[in-house]
Short mmCIF file of C-alpha atoms in Angstrom, two decimals:
data_model
loop_
_atom_site.label_atom_id
_atom_site.label_comp_id
_atom_site.label_asym_id
_atom_site.label_seq_id
_atom_site.Cartn_x
_atom_site.Cartn_y
_atom_site.Cartn_z
CA UNK A 1 -18.47 -44.52 -12.19
CA UNK A 2 -17.93 -41.39 -10.12
CA UNK A 3 -16.86 -38.27 -12.07
CA UNK A 4 -13.56 -38.29 -10.17
CA UNK A 5 -12.45 -41.38 -12.04
CA UNK A 6 -12.43 -39.54 -15.34
CA UNK A 7 -9.71 -37.20 -14.15
CA UNK A 8 -7.25 -39.56 -12.48
CA UNK A 9 -4.15 -40.44 -14.46
CA UNK A 10 -2.48 -43.82 -14.18
CA UNK A 11 0.20 -43.77 -11.45
CA UNK A 12 3.61 -45.17 -12.34
CA UNK A 13 5.09 -48.02 -10.34
CA UNK A 14 8.54 -46.50 -10.88
CA UNK A 15 7.56 -43.27 -9.14
CA UNK A 16 5.68 -44.46 -6.07
CA UNK A 17 6.28 -46.90 -3.29
CA UNK A 18 2.66 -47.12 -2.22
CA UNK A 19 -0.71 -45.70 -3.20
CA UNK A 20 -3.82 -44.59 -1.37
CA UNK A 21 -7.41 -44.07 -2.38
CA UNK A 22 -9.71 -41.13 -1.52
CA UNK A 23 -12.51 -41.40 -4.04
CA UNK A 24 -15.25 -42.29 -1.57
CA UNK A 25 -15.95 -41.30 2.03
CA UNK A 26 -16.94 -44.85 2.90
CA UNK A 27 -17.09 -48.33 1.42
CA UNK A 28 -20.13 -49.17 -0.72
CA UNK A 29 -23.18 -50.70 0.90
CA UNK A 30 -23.31 -53.41 -1.75
CA UNK A 31 -20.99 -56.18 -2.91
CA UNK A 32 -18.05 -55.05 -5.00
CA UNK A 33 -18.70 -54.67 -8.72
CA UNK A 34 -17.81 -57.41 -11.15
CA UNK A 35 -14.54 -59.26 -10.82
CA UNK A 36 -13.02 -60.49 -14.07
CA UNK A 37 -10.61 -63.20 -15.16
CA UNK A 38 -10.55 -64.26 -18.75
CA UNK A 39 -8.73 -66.88 -20.71
CA UNK A 40 -6.88 -69.67 -18.94
CA UNK A 41 -3.22 -68.95 -18.48
CA UNK A 42 -0.25 -71.23 -18.94
CA UNK A 43 2.35 -70.41 -16.33
CA UNK A 44 4.67 -68.75 -16.93
CA UNK A 45 3.15 -66.51 -19.60
CA UNK A 46 4.92 -67.20 -22.84
CA UNK A 47 6.35 -64.71 -25.26
CA UNK A 48 9.63 -63.13 -26.34
CA UNK A 49 11.92 -62.78 -23.37
CA UNK A 50 13.48 -59.38 -22.94
CA UNK A 51 16.06 -58.24 -20.46
CA UNK A 52 15.17 -55.33 -18.18
CA UNK A 53 16.10 -51.95 -19.53
CA UNK A 54 19.66 -50.93 -18.83
CA UNK A 55 20.10 -48.39 -16.09
CA UNK A 56 16.81 -49.25 -14.38
CA UNK A 57 17.15 -51.01 -11.04
CA UNK A 58 13.93 -51.23 -9.10
CA UNK A 59 15.86 -51.95 -5.92
CA UNK A 60 17.40 -48.46 -6.07
CA UNK A 61 14.30 -46.44 -6.82
CA UNK A 62 13.56 -45.59 -3.20
CA UNK A 63 10.45 -43.72 -2.15
CA UNK A 64 9.22 -40.24 -3.07
CA UNK A 65 10.27 -37.51 -0.69
CA UNK A 66 6.71 -36.36 0.03
CA UNK A 67 5.59 -39.73 1.41
CA UNK A 68 7.39 -39.68 4.74
CA UNK A 69 6.68 -42.81 6.73
CA UNK A 70 5.56 -42.89 10.33
CA UNK A 71 4.68 -45.93 12.41
CA UNK A 72 1.84 -44.95 14.65
CA UNK A 73 0.57 -48.52 14.97
CA UNK A 74 3.84 -50.25 14.24
CA UNK A 75 3.02 -50.68 10.54
CA UNK A 76 3.84 -48.80 7.37
CA UNK A 77 1.98 -45.49 7.48
CA UNK A 78 2.48 -42.44 5.25
CA UNK A 79 2.49 -39.15 7.13
CA UNK A 80 -0.83 -37.98 5.70
CA UNK A 81 -2.54 -41.11 7.11
CA UNK A 82 -1.18 -40.74 10.62
CA UNK A 83 -3.80 -41.18 13.31
CA UNK A 84 -6.15 -43.28 11.18
CA UNK A 85 -7.03 -46.92 11.70
CA UNK A 86 -5.45 -48.17 8.49
CA UNK A 87 -6.05 -51.40 6.62
CA UNK A 88 -3.16 -52.44 4.41
CA UNK A 89 -3.03 -54.64 1.32
CA UNK A 90 0.37 -55.82 0.09
CA UNK A 91 0.33 -56.25 -3.69
CA UNK A 92 2.89 -58.88 -4.75
CA UNK A 93 3.40 -58.83 -8.53
CA UNK A 94 6.36 -59.40 -10.90
CA UNK A 95 6.95 -55.82 -12.05
CA UNK A 96 10.58 -56.48 -13.07
CA UNK A 97 10.12 -59.94 -14.59
CA UNK A 98 12.46 -60.49 -17.59
CA UNK A 99 9.48 -61.35 -19.80
CA UNK A 100 7.90 -58.22 -21.29
CA UNK A 101 4.42 -59.77 -21.33
CA UNK A 102 4.62 -60.58 -17.64
CA UNK A 103 5.75 -57.05 -16.80
CA UNK A 104 2.86 -55.59 -18.82
CA UNK A 105 0.44 -57.97 -17.11
CA UNK A 106 1.66 -56.93 -13.66
CA UNK A 107 1.36 -53.23 -14.47
CA UNK A 108 -2.17 -53.68 -15.82
CA UNK A 109 -3.16 -55.64 -12.72
CA UNK A 110 -1.82 -52.91 -10.46
CA UNK A 111 -3.84 -50.37 -12.45
CA UNK A 112 -6.93 -52.53 -11.96
CA UNK A 113 -6.31 -52.58 -8.22
CA UNK A 114 -5.90 -48.79 -8.17
CA UNK A 115 -9.14 -48.39 -10.09
CA UNK A 116 -11.05 -50.42 -7.51
CA UNK A 117 -9.56 -48.33 -4.72
CA UNK A 118 -10.35 -45.02 -6.37
CA UNK A 119 -13.93 -46.17 -6.80
CA UNK A 120 -14.67 -47.93 -3.52
CA UNK A 121 -12.15 -47.22 -0.78
CA UNK A 122 -12.21 -44.52 1.84
CA UNK A 123 -9.17 -42.66 3.13
CA UNK A 124 -8.03 -45.42 5.46
CA UNK A 125 -7.04 -48.14 2.99
CA UNK A 126 -3.42 -48.42 1.85
CA UNK A 127 -1.94 -50.59 -0.88
CA UNK A 128 1.74 -51.46 -0.81
CA UNK A 129 3.00 -52.66 -4.22
CA UNK A 130 5.97 -55.02 -3.99
CA UNK A 131 8.02 -56.40 -6.86
CA UNK A 132 8.47 -60.19 -6.74
CA UNK A 133 10.35 -60.36 -10.08
CA UNK A 134 8.51 -63.67 -10.51
CA UNK A 135 11.07 -65.42 -8.27
CA UNK A 136 10.19 -67.60 -5.32
CA UNK A 137 12.99 -66.30 -3.09
CA UNK A 138 12.12 -62.68 -3.83
CA UNK A 139 8.43 -63.36 -3.19
CA UNK A 140 9.28 -64.81 0.21
CA UNK A 141 11.33 -61.71 1.06
CA UNK A 142 8.52 -59.39 -0.03
CA UNK A 143 6.06 -61.31 2.14
CA UNK A 144 8.37 -60.90 5.13
CA UNK A 145 8.42 -57.15 4.47
CA UNK A 146 4.62 -57.11 4.24
CA UNK A 147 4.37 -58.85 7.62
CA UNK A 148 6.64 -56.25 9.20
CA UNK A 149 4.57 -53.47 7.64
CA UNK A 150 1.41 -54.92 9.20
CA UNK A 151 -0.34 -55.94 5.97
CA UNK A 152 -3.85 -57.25 6.61
CA UNK A 153 -4.15 -59.07 3.27
CA UNK A 154 -1.95 -60.03 0.34
CA UNK A 155 -3.14 -59.50 -3.24
CA UNK A 156 -1.00 -61.82 -5.38
CA UNK A 157 1.32 -63.41 -6.27
CA UNK A 158 0.77 -64.25 -9.93
CA UNK A 159 2.46 -67.65 -10.26
CA UNK A 160 1.49 -70.83 -8.46
CA UNK A 161 5.01 -71.63 -7.24
CA UNK A 162 5.25 -68.22 -5.61
CA UNK A 163 1.86 -68.66 -3.94
CA UNK A 164 2.98 -71.95 -2.43
CA UNK A 165 6.19 -70.35 -1.20
CA UNK A 166 4.42 -67.82 1.04
CA UNK A 167 1.29 -69.65 2.16
CA UNK A 168 2.67 -71.12 5.38
CA UNK A 169 4.29 -67.86 6.51
CA UNK A 170 1.14 -65.87 5.75
CA UNK A 171 -1.02 -68.41 7.54
CA UNK A 172 1.21 -68.23 10.63
CA UNK A 173 0.46 -64.49 10.73
CA UNK A 174 -3.24 -65.02 9.89
CA UNK A 175 -2.94 -62.97 6.69
CA UNK A 176 -5.29 -64.11 3.88
CA UNK A 177 -3.66 -64.42 0.45
CA UNK A 178 -5.89 -63.66 -2.54
CA UNK A 179 -3.70 -64.90 -5.39
CA UNK A 180 -4.00 -64.73 -9.18
CA UNK A 181 -2.70 -68.14 -10.20
CA UNK A 182 -5.00 -70.66 -11.87
CA UNK A 183 -2.98 -73.60 -10.52
CA UNK A 184 -5.41 -75.38 -8.19
CA UNK A 185 -2.54 -77.07 -6.36
CA UNK A 186 -1.54 -73.64 -5.02
CA UNK A 187 -4.90 -73.18 -3.28
CA UNK A 188 -5.52 -73.85 0.39
CA UNK A 189 -3.85 -73.11 3.68
CA UNK A 190 -5.16 -69.55 3.65
CA UNK A 191 -4.45 -68.93 -0.05
CA UNK A 192 -7.49 -68.24 -2.25
CA UNK A 193 -7.30 -68.21 -6.04
CA UNK A 194 -9.18 -65.34 -7.69
CA UNK A 195 -8.60 -66.48 -11.27
CA UNK A 196 -11.25 -68.46 -13.14
CA UNK A 197 -9.93 -71.99 -13.23
CA UNK A 198 -10.23 -74.34 -16.22
CA UNK A 199 -12.11 -76.73 -13.93
CA UNK A 200 -14.81 -74.10 -13.32
CA UNK A 201 -15.19 -73.56 -17.06
CA UNK A 202 -15.63 -77.29 -17.65
CA UNK A 203 -18.12 -77.52 -14.81
CA UNK A 204 -20.21 -74.77 -16.41
CA UNK A 205 -20.18 -76.49 -19.80
CA UNK A 206 -21.14 -79.90 -18.43
CA UNK A 207 -23.97 -78.46 -16.33
CA UNK A 208 -25.25 -76.57 -19.37
CA UNK A 209 -25.13 -79.75 -21.47
CA UNK A 210 -26.95 -81.79 -18.83
CA UNK A 211 -29.63 -79.11 -18.50
CA UNK A 212 -30.20 -79.54 -22.23
CA UNK A 213 -30.45 -83.33 -22.06
CA UNK A 214 -26.87 -84.14 -23.12
CA UNK A 215 -25.14 -86.74 -20.96
CA UNK A 216 -22.61 -88.23 -23.37
CA UNK A 217 -19.25 -86.50 -23.76
CA UNK A 218 -16.14 -86.88 -25.88
CA UNK A 219 -12.75 -85.23 -25.37
CA UNK A 220 -10.46 -84.22 -28.25
CA UNK A 221 -7.49 -82.16 -27.13
CA UNK A 222 -3.74 -81.66 -26.95
CA UNK A 223 -1.38 -83.89 -25.01
CA UNK A 224 -0.32 -81.09 -22.67
CA UNK A 225 -0.72 -80.12 -19.03
CA UNK A 226 -3.70 -77.94 -19.97
CA UNK A 227 -5.26 -80.66 -22.12
CA UNK A 228 -4.94 -83.25 -19.35
CA UNK A 229 -6.36 -80.77 -16.85
CA UNK A 230 -9.45 -80.24 -19.00
CA UNK A 231 -9.90 -83.97 -19.68
CA UNK A 232 -9.71 -84.84 -15.99
CA UNK A 233 -12.24 -82.12 -15.17
CA UNK A 234 -14.55 -83.38 -17.93
CA UNK A 235 -14.57 -86.88 -16.46
CA UNK A 236 -15.20 -85.54 -12.96
CA UNK A 237 -18.03 -83.24 -13.95
CA UNK A 238 -19.65 -85.79 -16.29
CA UNK A 239 -19.77 -88.23 -13.37
CA UNK A 240 -21.28 -85.55 -11.13
CA UNK A 241 -24.26 -85.09 -13.50
CA UNK A 242 -24.69 -88.81 -14.16
CA UNK A 243 -23.07 -88.61 -17.60
CA UNK A 244 -20.39 -90.60 -19.41
CA UNK A 245 -17.20 -89.75 -21.28
CA UNK A 246 -17.37 -92.07 -24.27
CA UNK A 247 -13.74 -91.60 -25.26
CA UNK A 248 -10.77 -89.28 -24.88
CA UNK A 249 -8.34 -88.69 -27.73
CA UNK A 250 -5.10 -86.78 -27.25
CA UNK A 251 -2.74 -85.57 -29.95
CA UNK A 252 0.74 -84.09 -29.90
CA UNK A 253 0.51 -80.40 -30.80
CA UNK A 254 3.48 -80.63 -33.15
CA UNK A 255 2.06 -83.54 -35.18
CA UNK A 256 -1.57 -82.44 -35.44
CA UNK A 257 -4.93 -84.01 -34.63
CA UNK A 258 -5.68 -85.93 -37.82
CA UNK A 259 -5.44 -89.42 -36.32
CA UNK A 260 -7.06 -88.45 -33.03
CA UNK A 261 -9.99 -86.86 -34.88
CA UNK A 262 -10.42 -89.97 -37.03
CA UNK A 263 -10.56 -92.16 -33.90
CA UNK A 264 -13.09 -89.85 -32.22
CA UNK A 265 -15.18 -89.70 -35.39
CA UNK A 266 -15.52 -93.47 -35.42
CA UNK A 267 -16.83 -93.47 -31.85
CA UNK A 268 -19.24 -90.62 -32.60
CA UNK A 269 -20.69 -92.28 -35.72
CA UNK A 270 -21.24 -95.50 -33.79
CA UNK A 271 -22.92 -93.64 -30.91
CA UNK A 272 -25.19 -91.71 -33.30
CA UNK A 273 -26.19 -94.91 -35.10
CA UNK A 274 -26.99 -96.63 -31.81
CA UNK A 275 -28.77 -93.71 -30.13
CA UNK A 276 -29.95 -91.42 -32.94
CA UNK A 277 -32.20 -89.38 -30.63
CA UNK A 278 -29.36 -88.41 -28.28
CA UNK A 279 -26.81 -85.67 -28.76
CA UNK A 280 -23.13 -85.90 -27.85
CA UNK A 281 -21.03 -82.99 -26.54
CA UNK A 282 -17.47 -82.83 -27.85
CA UNK A 283 -14.98 -80.81 -25.81
CA UNK A 284 -12.08 -79.29 -27.81
CA UNK A 285 -9.83 -77.13 -25.60
CA UNK A 286 -7.95 -75.38 -28.40
CA UNK A 287 -7.59 -71.85 -29.70
CA UNK A 288 -7.08 -69.86 -32.90
CA UNK A 289 -5.69 -71.54 -35.98
CA UNK A 290 -5.36 -74.88 -34.17
CA UNK A 291 -9.09 -74.94 -33.46
CA UNK A 292 -9.87 -73.88 -37.03
CA UNK A 293 -7.91 -76.86 -38.34
CA UNK A 294 -9.26 -79.42 -35.85
CA UNK A 295 -13.02 -78.78 -35.66
CA UNK A 296 -13.67 -79.38 -39.40
CA UNK A 297 -12.03 -82.81 -39.13
CA UNK A 298 -15.19 -84.22 -37.56
CA UNK A 299 -17.54 -83.56 -40.51
CA UNK A 300 -14.66 -84.40 -42.87
CA UNK A 301 -14.60 -87.88 -41.29
CA UNK A 302 -18.36 -88.34 -41.79
CA UNK A 303 -19.78 -87.19 -38.44
CA UNK A 304 -23.34 -85.85 -38.70
CA UNK A 305 -22.90 -82.56 -36.83
CA UNK A 306 -26.64 -82.15 -36.23
CA UNK A 307 -26.15 -84.72 -33.45
CA UNK A 308 -23.12 -82.93 -31.99
CA UNK A 309 -22.70 -79.97 -29.67
CA UNK A 310 -19.17 -78.60 -29.76
CA UNK A 311 -17.94 -77.19 -26.45
CA UNK A 312 -14.86 -75.18 -25.65
CA UNK A 313 -13.26 -73.14 -22.91
CA UNK A 314 -12.80 -69.39 -22.65
CA UNK A 315 -10.05 -69.78 -25.26
CA UNK A 316 -12.93 -69.61 -27.74
CA UNK A 317 -13.67 -65.99 -26.88
CA UNK A 318 -11.78 -64.98 -30.03
CA UNK A 319 -13.62 -63.35 -32.91
CA UNK A 320 -11.08 -64.69 -35.42
CA UNK A 321 -12.63 -68.18 -35.13
CA UNK A 322 -16.32 -67.31 -35.18
CA UNK A 323 -16.84 -67.51 -38.95
CA UNK A 324 -15.79 -71.15 -39.19
CA UNK A 325 -18.98 -72.99 -40.31
CA UNK A 326 -18.26 -76.04 -38.15
CA UNK A 327 -18.36 -73.86 -35.04
CA UNK A 328 -21.81 -72.44 -35.78
CA UNK A 329 -23.85 -73.23 -32.65
CA UNK A 330 -20.83 -74.20 -30.52
CA UNK A 331 -20.77 -73.01 -26.92
CA UNK A 332 -18.17 -71.84 -24.44
CA UNK A 333 -18.14 -70.29 -20.93
CA UNK A 334 -17.34 -66.65 -20.20
CA UNK A 335 -18.01 -63.88 -17.71
CA UNK A 336 -21.04 -61.74 -18.55
CA UNK A 337 -19.72 -59.53 -21.38
CA UNK A 338 -21.81 -56.52 -20.33
CA UNK A 339 -20.12 -56.33 -16.94
CA UNK A 340 -16.66 -56.56 -18.47
CA UNK A 341 -17.50 -53.91 -21.07
CA UNK A 342 -18.24 -51.36 -18.35
CA UNK A 343 -14.96 -52.12 -16.61
CA UNK A 344 -12.91 -51.98 -19.80
CA UNK A 345 -14.41 -48.66 -20.86
CA UNK A 346 -13.63 -47.10 -17.48
CA UNK A 347 -10.09 -48.48 -17.56
CA UNK A 348 -9.44 -47.15 -21.07
CA UNK A 349 -10.87 -43.76 -20.16
CA UNK A 350 -8.54 -43.44 -17.20
CA UNK A 351 -5.38 -45.20 -18.31
CA UNK A 352 -5.57 -44.74 -22.08
CA UNK A 353 -5.08 -48.40 -22.90
CA UNK A 354 -6.95 -51.71 -22.96
CA UNK A 355 -6.80 -53.74 -19.74
CA UNK A 356 -5.62 -57.31 -19.66
CA UNK A 357 -8.07 -59.97 -18.51
CA UNK A 358 -6.19 -60.31 -15.24
CA UNK A 359 -6.57 -56.59 -14.61
CA UNK A 360 -10.26 -57.31 -14.10
CA UNK A 361 -9.39 -60.17 -11.74
CA UNK A 362 -7.15 -57.87 -9.74
CA UNK A 363 -9.86 -55.19 -9.70
CA UNK A 364 -12.31 -57.63 -8.17
CA UNK A 365 -9.80 -58.91 -5.62
CA UNK A 366 -9.11 -55.35 -4.48
CA UNK A 367 -12.84 -54.58 -4.34
CA UNK A 368 -13.37 -57.60 -2.09
CA UNK A 369 -10.52 -56.51 0.18
CA UNK A 370 -11.94 -52.98 0.47
CA UNK A 371 -15.43 -54.31 1.21
CA UNK A 372 -14.21 -56.67 3.91
CA UNK A 373 -11.94 -54.02 5.43
CA UNK A 374 -14.90 -51.65 5.75
CA UNK A 375 -16.73 -54.38 7.67
CA UNK A 376 -13.63 -55.07 9.78
CA UNK A 377 -13.82 -58.60 8.43
CA UNK A 378 -10.59 -58.85 6.44
CA UNK A 379 -9.95 -62.38 7.67
CA UNK A 380 -10.48 -65.96 6.55
CA UNK A 381 -14.17 -66.21 7.41
CA UNK A 382 -14.79 -62.95 5.56
CA UNK A 383 -13.03 -64.11 2.41
CA UNK A 384 -15.01 -67.36 2.44
CA UNK A 385 -18.42 -65.72 2.86
CA UNK A 386 -20.83 -68.40 1.52
CA UNK A 387 -23.02 -65.74 -0.09
CA UNK A 388 -20.07 -64.79 -2.28
CA UNK A 389 -19.34 -61.56 -4.13
CA UNK A 390 -20.46 -60.05 -7.40
CA UNK A 391 -17.73 -58.58 -9.56
CA UNK A 392 -17.01 -57.67 -13.17
CA UNK A 393 -16.63 -61.38 -13.92
CA UNK A 394 -19.93 -62.17 -12.28
CA UNK A 395 -20.84 -64.03 -9.14
CA UNK A 396 -18.10 -65.91 -7.27
CA UNK A 397 -17.15 -67.17 -3.88
CA UNK A 398 -14.07 -68.75 -2.37
CA UNK A 399 -14.38 -72.32 -1.22
CA UNK A 400 -12.78 -73.45 2.01
CA UNK A 401 -10.14 -75.31 -0.03
CA UNK A 402 -9.02 -72.02 -1.59
CA UNK A 403 -10.50 -72.50 -5.05
CA UNK A 404 -13.25 -70.26 -6.36
CA UNK A 405 -16.74 -71.11 -7.54
CA UNK A 406 -18.05 -69.03 -10.44
CA UNK A 407 -21.39 -68.13 -11.94
CA UNK A 408 -20.29 -68.05 -15.59
CA UNK A 409 -22.42 -67.21 -18.59
CA UNK A 410 -22.73 -69.42 -21.69
CA UNK A 411 -21.82 -67.96 -25.06
CA UNK A 412 -22.86 -69.43 -28.43
CA UNK A 413 -20.92 -68.87 -31.63
CA UNK A 414 -22.81 -67.56 -34.64
CA UNK A 415 -21.48 -66.29 -38.00
CA UNK A 416 -22.25 -62.74 -36.87
CA UNK A 417 -20.44 -63.17 -33.56
CA UNK A 418 -20.79 -64.73 -30.14
CA UNK A 419 -24.12 -64.35 -28.34
CA UNK A 420 -24.89 -64.90 -24.68
CA UNK A 421 -27.57 -67.61 -24.52
CA UNK A 422 -27.53 -68.16 -20.77
CA UNK A 423 -26.60 -65.64 -18.11
CA UNK A 424 -24.44 -66.53 -15.18
CA UNK A 425 -25.97 -67.21 -11.77
CA UNK A 426 -26.95 -64.13 -9.77
CA UNK A 427 -26.76 -65.89 -6.40
CA UNK A 428 -25.55 -69.14 -4.94
CA UNK A 429 -27.90 -71.70 -3.51
CA UNK A 430 -27.90 -72.56 0.20
CA UNK A 431 -25.14 -74.65 1.62
CA UNK A 432 -21.38 -74.35 2.10
CA UNK A 433 -19.13 -73.05 -0.62
#
């Protein structure tokens, strides 16, 4: 981190209409530093819904007097940037969403984008934050504004429905969209999803299992959109490595997993008796207290856990679950923790608070945009560089279908905490993304 970063205070969205970065004279001669994601997200983010504060109307805030706009190239240009060949990134996030958690997420993501700019951009890169309020119609209007202001790339939106709403218009104008949804159906048509998808997490777990001689899998999870997404991915990835899903058991979250666990336990005991030299991987995509109540049901129903490898998703990156004896030795995927630690420390030093996981995703997306802009390659074939990028969340690249491929690490749970037992990939093999 450059010394300059230790003196910059967090800008307020309510006080500025756009931001610029002057930390570096030129873009770095290396790929952008780690890009982070974190735990899978259910859209929309849940939590207590609050109404916006009375008296605050983001549509009436206007722009600060000292940022007079000129239009030297027909696009949005602050006076102090007149005469420069500017690259512009429109940042579409729900700053005025009625849900307090969503608003906080958007603000943290904007801070992550600023941090990347302060660290990597020169004096010719402009970000233009725009409030979508989380609404499709508003997002479409903000995209139209970004087109008029000559945006070269869009960072955002956050929700899959909003991504879908702007993809065609952005594609018509040849503007890449680097979005933050983890809804794979929103990818494609010039929209690229920066978030770590549940499918990528499952892929990492199945490949790790196969590398350790495990080709039999069992699914035990909730009857929900997320649970079905994980189960479908497990079947796909098991097939890809020549493995088999022995059984899938779903349970209703409100009624508990007792019966589903009993059914799975019967299958596991039969498999162990038939093939005692083989291990079975059991995928449980749960979190917190739910996971603590479900995992022990397997040994309770007579399953010999020495023949079982429990696997989870990034939901398991929660120290409150790590002392459960049943989870000793269980594995889950995650970005390299060392990379994220560096990012989080820098963020806290500058902004005085802990970043959200998506702040790291936004940081990486901005770093990619800055890197490509410096190479005058802020276009589709630049975004889909088959060599990929290396960010705070490790190695990644965007596939042609708009999804992202990740080089995730593997973490193992121990009573003393989670330990990284396998680092993420440092480079992709040859071939298309």
